[in-house]
mmCIF file of C-alpha atoms and ligand atoms in Angstrom:
data_model
loop_
_atom_site.group_PDB
_atom_site.id
_atom_site.type_symbol
_atom_site.label_atom_id
_atom_site.label_comp_id
_atom_site.label_asym_id
_atom_site.label_seq_id
_atom_site.Cartn_x
_atom_site.Cartn_y
_atom_site.Cartn_z
ATOM 1 C CA MET A 1 82.822 130.380 94.263
ATOM 2 C CA SER A 2 79.094 129.736 94.368
ATOM 3 C CA ASN A 3 79.022 127.694 91.122
ATOM 4 C CA VAL A 4 81.967 125.528 92.024
ATOM 5 C CA GLN A 5 81.085 121.886 92.351
ATOM 6 C CA LEU A 6 82.640 120.780 95.514
ATOM 7 C CA ILE A 7 84.242 117.364 95.685
ATOM 8 C CA ASP A 8 85.464 115.736 98.921
ATOM 9 C CA PHE A 9 88.415 113.732 97.793
ATOM 10 C CA HIS A 10 89.080 111.738 100.861
ATOM 11 C CA ALA A 11 86.349 110.544 103.191
ATOM 12 C CA HIS A 12 85.543 107.585 105.580
ATOM 13 C CA VAL A 13 81.860 107.336 105.043
ATOM 14 C CA LEU A 14 81.263 103.795 104.048
ATOM 15 C CA PRO A 15 79.246 101.898 106.722
ATOM 16 C CA GLY A 16 81.133 99.252 108.585
ATOM 17 C CA MET A 17 84.225 99.506 106.418
ATOM 18 C CA ASP A 18 86.561 101.048 108.893
ATOM 19 C CA HIS A 19 86.623 103.131 112.165
ATOM 20 C CA GLY A 20 85.429 106.099 110.194
ATOM 21 C CA CYS A 21 81.794 105.149 109.938
ATOM 22 C CA LYS A 22 80.106 102.548 112.357
ATOM 23 C CA ASN A 23 76.758 101.921 110.394
ATOM 24 C CA ILE A 24 74.300 103.400 107.928
ATOM 25 C CA THR A 25 72.886 105.843 110.573
ATOM 26 C CA GLU A 26 76.316 107.520 110.969
ATOM 27 C CA CYS A 27 76.828 107.358 107.219
ATOM 28 C CA LYS A 28 73.473 109.178 106.549
ATOM 29 C CA LYS A 29 74.444 111.919 109.049
ATOM 30 C CA GLN A 30 77.933 112.290 107.402
ATOM 31 C CA LEU A 31 76.489 112.503 103.978
ATOM 32 C CA SER A 32 73.890 114.989 105.115
ATOM 33 C CA LEU A 33 76.661 117.198 106.586
ATOM 34 C CA ALA A 34 78.548 116.919 103.222
ATOM 35 C CA MET A 35 75.551 118.131 101.230
ATOM 36 C CA SER A 36 74.969 120.939 103.745
ATOM 37 C CA ALA A 37 78.412 122.067 103.036
ATOM 38 C CA GLY A 38 77.788 122.105 99.359
ATOM 39 C CA VAL A 39 79.653 118.791 98.511
ATOM 40 C CA SER A 40 78.138 117.132 95.512
ATOM 41 C CA THR A 41 80.628 114.291 95.153
ATOM 42 C CA VAL A 42 82.330 112.244 97.811
ATOM 43 C CA VAL A 43 85.274 109.973 97.050
ATOM 44 C CA ALA A 44 84.809 107.236 99.564
ATOM 45 C CA THR A 45 88.226 106.020 100.720
ATOM 46 C CA PRO A 46 88.043 103.281 103.447
ATOM 47 C CA HIS A 47 91.377 102.325 104.786
ATOM 48 C CA PHE A 48 92.932 99.310 103.035
ATOM 49 C CA TYR A 49 95.743 97.773 105.106
ATOM 50 C CA PRO A 50 97.660 95.257 103.020
ATOM 51 C CA HIS A 51 98.875 93.442 106.090
ATOM 52 C CA GLN A 52 95.356 92.901 107.402
ATOM 53 C CA HIS A 53 92.965 92.933 104.417
ATOM 54 C CA ASN A 54 92.339 90.683 101.434
ATOM 55 C CA VAL A 55 91.371 92.588 98.321
ATOM 56 C CA ALA A 56 88.548 90.336 97.338
ATOM 57 C CA SER A 57 86.859 90.520 100.723
ATOM 58 C CA PHE A 58 87.451 94.145 101.006
ATOM 59 C CA ILE A 59 85.776 94.747 97.652
ATOM 60 C CA SER A 60 82.819 92.529 98.571
ATOM 61 C CA ARG A 61 82.350 94.477 101.932
ATOM 62 C CA ARG A 62 82.613 97.676 99.982
ATOM 63 C CA THR A 63 79.969 96.652 97.476
ATOM 64 C CA GLU A 64 77.679 95.850 100.284
ATOM 65 C CA ALA A 65 78.347 99.246 101.984
ATOM 66 C CA LEU A 66 77.598 100.968 98.651
ATOM 67 C CA ASP A 67 74.475 99.076 98.320
ATOM 68 C CA GLN A 68 73.288 100.349 101.579
ATOM 69 C CA ILE A 69 74.089 103.901 100.532
ATOM 70 C CA SER A 70 72.355 103.559 97.153
ATOM 71 C CA ARG A 71 69.002 103.048 99.060
ATOM 72 C CA LEU A 72 69.204 106.507 100.783
ATOM 73 C CA SER A 73 66.818 108.922 99.093
ATOM 74 C CA GLN A 74 69.185 111.894 99.371
ATOM 75 C CA ARG A 75 72.977 111.579 98.975
ATOM 76 C CA PRO A 76 75.768 113.050 97.152
ATOM 77 C CA ASN A 77 77.443 111.190 94.194
ATOM 78 C CA ILE A 78 79.658 108.445 95.813
ATOM 79 C CA ILE A 79 82.851 107.274 94.053
ATOM 80 C CA PRO A 80 84.143 104.024 95.459
ATOM 81 C CA ALA A 81 87.957 104.093 96.234
ATOM 82 C CA ALA A 82 90.354 103.181 98.967
ATOM 83 C CA GLU A 83 93.091 104.786 101.016
ATOM 84 C CA VAL A 84 95.840 102.190 100.427
ATOM 85 C CA LEU A 85 98.582 101.964 102.973
ATOM 86 C CA TYR A 86 102.058 101.676 101.682
ATOM 87 C CA CYS A 87 103.865 98.399 102.082
ATOM 88 C CA LYS A 88 106.962 96.973 100.617
ATOM 89 C CA GLY A 89 105.886 94.984 97.540
ATOM 90 C CA LEU A 90 102.725 96.864 97.085
ATOM 91 C CA SER A 91 103.326 97.306 93.306
ATOM 92 C CA ASP A 92 103.304 93.446 92.957
ATOM 93 C CA MET A 93 100.070 92.922 95.073
ATOM 94 C CA PRO A 94 97.428 90.906 93.013
ATOM 95 C CA MET A 95 94.104 92.729 92.331
ATOM 96 C CA LEU A 96 95.643 96.162 93.035
ATOM 97 C CA ASP A 97 93.522 97.372 90.102
ATOM 98 C CA SER A 98 90.481 96.778 92.162
ATOM 99 C CA LEU A 99 91.597 99.562 94.722
ATOM 100 C CA THR A 100 91.815 102.416 92.301
ATOM 101 C CA ILE A 101 89.626 105.460 92.413
ATOM 102 C CA GLY A 102 86.314 104.687 90.674
ATOM 103 C CA ASN A 103 87.151 103.705 87.076
ATOM 104 C CA THR A 104 90.377 105.556 86.922
ATOM 105 C CA ASP A 105 94.021 104.378 87.129
ATOM 106 C CA CYS A 106 94.678 106.506 90.264
ATOM 107 C CA ILE A 107 95.579 105.122 93.652
ATOM 108 C CA LEU A 108 95.248 107.040 96.810
ATOM 109 C CA LEU A 109 98.337 106.037 98.721
ATOM 110 C CA GLU A 110 98.984 106.577 102.408
ATOM 111 C CA MET A 111 102.690 106.630 103.314
ATOM 112 C CA PRO A 112 104.525 106.057 106.571
ATOM 113 C CA PHE A 113 104.623 109.230 108.808
ATOM 114 C CA SER A 114 108.399 108.872 109.407
ATOM 115 C CA ARG A 115 110.885 110.244 106.918
ATOM 116 C CA TRP A 116 110.754 108.148 103.760
ATOM 117 C CA LYS A 117 113.523 105.706 102.899
ATOM 118 C CA GLY A 118 114.929 105.076 99.453
ATOM 119 C CA GLU A 119 112.921 101.895 99.172
ATOM 120 C CA TYR A 120 109.685 103.807 99.606
ATOM 121 C CA PHE A 121 110.589 105.860 96.622
ATOM 122 C CA GLU A 122 111.484 102.787 94.671
ATOM 123 C CA GLU A 123 107.951 101.369 95.397
ATOM 124 C CA ILE A 124 106.460 104.520 94.190
ATOM 125 C CA ASP A 125 108.493 104.491 90.989
ATOM 126 C CA ARG A 126 107.316 100.956 90.294
ATOM 127 C CA LEU A 127 103.641 101.802 90.829
ATOM 128 C CA ILE A 128 104.062 104.740 88.376
ATOM 129 C CA ASN A 129 106.401 103.388 85.841
ATOM 130 C CA LEU A 130 105.923 99.611 85.852
ATOM 131 C CA ARG A 131 102.234 99.338 86.832
ATOM 132 C CA GLY A 132 101.178 102.600 85.066
ATOM 133 C CA TYR A 133 99.176 104.088 88.019
ATOM 134 C CA LYS A 134 98.769 107.641 88.814
ATOM 135 C CA VAL A 135 99.832 107.813 92.467
ATOM 136 C CA ILE A 136 97.882 110.365 94.539
ATOM 137 C CA LEU A 137 99.421 110.883 97.870
ATOM 138 C CA ALA A 138 96.791 111.046 100.570
ATOM 139 C CA HIS A 139 96.962 114.085 103.030
ATOM 140 C CA VAL A 140 100.343 115.504 101.751
ATOM 141 C CA ASP A 141 100.203 118.035 104.655
ATOM 142 C CA ARG A 142 100.989 115.132 107.107
ATOM 143 C CA TYR A 143 104.558 114.259 105.757
ATOM 144 C CA SER A 144 107.805 116.007 105.539
ATOM 145 C CA SER A 145 107.814 118.643 102.782
ATOM 146 C CA PRO A 146 111.126 117.536 101.175
ATOM 147 C CA ASP A 147 109.675 113.910 100.839
ATOM 148 C CA ILE A 148 106.607 115.286 99.173
ATOM 149 C CA GLU A 149 108.625 117.459 96.889
ATOM 150 C CA THR A 150 110.769 114.396 95.744
ATOM 151 C CA ALA A 151 107.626 112.392 95.185
ATOM 152 C CA LEU A 152 105.836 115.154 93.240
ATOM 153 C CA ASN A 153 108.922 115.524 91.085
ATOM 154 C CA MET A 154 108.761 111.760 90.357
ATOM 155 C CA GLY A 155 105.225 112.150 88.905
ATOM 156 C CA CYS A 156 102.987 111.777 92.069
ATOM 157 C CA LEU A 157 100.136 114.049 92.689
ATOM 158 C CA GLY A 158 98.786 115.061 96.025
ATOM 159 C CA GLN A 159 95.636 115.395 98.120
ATOM 160 C CA LEU A 160 95.447 118.036 100.842
ATOM 161 C CA ASN A 161 93.419 117.540 103.966
ATOM 162 C CA ALA A 162 91.128 120.500 104.879
ATOM 163 C CA SER A 163 92.306 120.487 108.450
ATOM 164 C CA ALA A 164 95.706 121.703 107.304
ATOM 165 C CA VAL A 165 94.116 124.794 105.739
ATOM 166 C CA LYS A 166 93.840 127.600 108.297
ATOM 167 C CA PRO A 167 91.807 130.693 107.904
ATOM 168 C CA ILE A 168 94.863 132.891 107.131
ATOM 169 C CA PHE A 169 96.362 130.489 104.805
ATOM 170 C CA ASN A 170 99.944 131.083 104.001
ATOM 171 C CA LYS A 171 101.708 127.715 104.301
ATOM 172 C CA ILE A 172 104.209 128.392 101.397
ATOM 173 C CA ALA A 173 104.833 124.690 100.496
ATOM 174 C CA TYR A 174 101.203 123.916 100.045
ATOM 175 C CA LEU A 175 100.633 127.045 98.002
ATOM 176 C CA HIS A 176 103.491 126.146 95.819
ATOM 177 C CA TRP A 177 102.120 122.677 95.284
ATOM 178 C CA ILE A 178 98.714 124.038 94.517
ATOM 179 C CA ASP A 179 100.030 126.716 92.004
ATOM 180 C CA ARG A 180 102.019 124.070 90.230
ATOM 181 C CA GLY A 181 98.764 122.041 89.686
ATOM 182 C CA LYS A 182 100.017 119.229 91.874
ATOM 183 C CA ILE A 183 97.141 119.185 94.326
ATOM 184 C CA VAL A 184 94.210 117.305 92.714
ATOM 185 C CA GLY A 185 91.985 117.019 95.746
ATOM 186 C CA LEU A 186 90.732 118.673 98.937
ATOM 187 C CA GLY A 187 89.705 116.046 101.533
ATOM 188 C CA SER A 188 87.710 116.171 104.696
ATOM 189 C CA ASP A 189 89.239 112.922 105.744
ATOM 190 C CA ILE A 190 85.915 112.648 107.884
ATOM 191 C CA HIS A 191 85.840 110.033 110.499
ATOM 192 C CA GLY A 192 82.582 110.029 112.518
ATOM 193 C CA THR A 193 80.658 113.276 112.735
ATOM 194 C CA TYR A 194 82.348 115.253 115.463
ATOM 195 C CA TYR A 195 84.201 117.719 113.075
ATOM 196 C CA GLY A 196 81.684 117.128 110.265
ATOM 197 C CA TYR A 197 82.455 119.280 107.362
ATOM 198 C CA LYS A 198 83.412 122.501 109.332
ATOM 199 C CA GLU A 199 87.105 122.204 108.436
ATOM 200 C CA TYR A 200 86.257 121.459 104.883
ATOM 201 C CA SER A 201 83.951 124.537 104.533
ATOM 202 C CA ARG A 202 86.677 126.647 106.265
ATOM 203 C CA ALA A 203 89.264 125.522 103.824
ATOM 204 C CA VAL A 204 87.149 126.125 100.856
ATOM 205 C CA LYS A 205 86.870 129.655 101.987
ATOM 206 C CA ALA A 206 90.513 130.129 103.068
ATOM 207 C CA LEU A 207 91.782 128.853 99.664
ATOM 208 C CA LYS A 208 89.557 131.390 97.834
ATOM 209 C CA SER A 209 90.154 131.172 94.118
ATOM 210 C CA ARG A 210 92.577 128.221 94.542
ATOM 211 C CA THR A 211 89.483 125.955 95.531
ATOM 212 C CA HIS A 212 88.279 126.363 92.066
ATOM 213 C CA GLY A 213 91.531 125.060 90.641
ATOM 214 C CA ILE A 214 91.748 122.101 92.951
ATOM 215 C CA MET A 215 88.155 121.151 92.140
ATOM 216 C CA LEU A 216 88.853 121.393 88.486
ATOM 217 C CA ASN A 217 91.867 119.135 88.990
ATOM 218 C CA SER A 218 89.609 116.656 90.929
ATOM 219 C CA ARG A 219 87.204 116.572 88.078
ATOM 220 C CA ASN A 220 89.916 115.906 85.579
ATOM 221 C CA VAL A 221 91.228 113.152 87.635
ATOM 222 C CA LEU A 222 87.858 111.510 88.202
ATOM 223 C CA LEU A 223 86.505 111.762 84.601
HETATM 224 FE FE1 FE2 B 301 92.096 108.896 105.702
#
């Protein structure tokens, strides 16, 4: 495990972008906790709420936040992204390309927490098959397993939150998704500094050799 490059695939660390990080001081602390946990790359995923945000101003705020981070002397590699909340018509939203993860065609999609309706799956289908995105479902552990199973079979990939991985890790559905190569990211989903990277480090240990596979999948997605 020691030579595995750890990637945090879901983190709210961009100063002033959302409730995850108030300012550059908090950001600095979050990034220092990440580095202490051995994380070399953080995918920065501020919330994007289509009913509240405008893509152009979101991107300009994100550029400012990244600019502040770039002045820190010690920091992990940061990949700009967004955690895009599902909405009806998302696949038609202008400038959606600006919200992908780094330079990839992947979108980190947050879904409603209730059981998913047929129209949700139709929207996902349009994102994948009409728009050509790779849809990565944020924190797959938070939804109903049958809904995730359907989405994975449609071509979605998944990101697992570290908080869902307990020391004796035997949640069959998650293991099954990991072993099928569907989980492409382990995320701290860090907000503030209270939990820091404790859960992330615990998950890395509990997943044992599976951590390596997930990190390789992350790298393949991010390259
Ligand atoms: Fe999040």
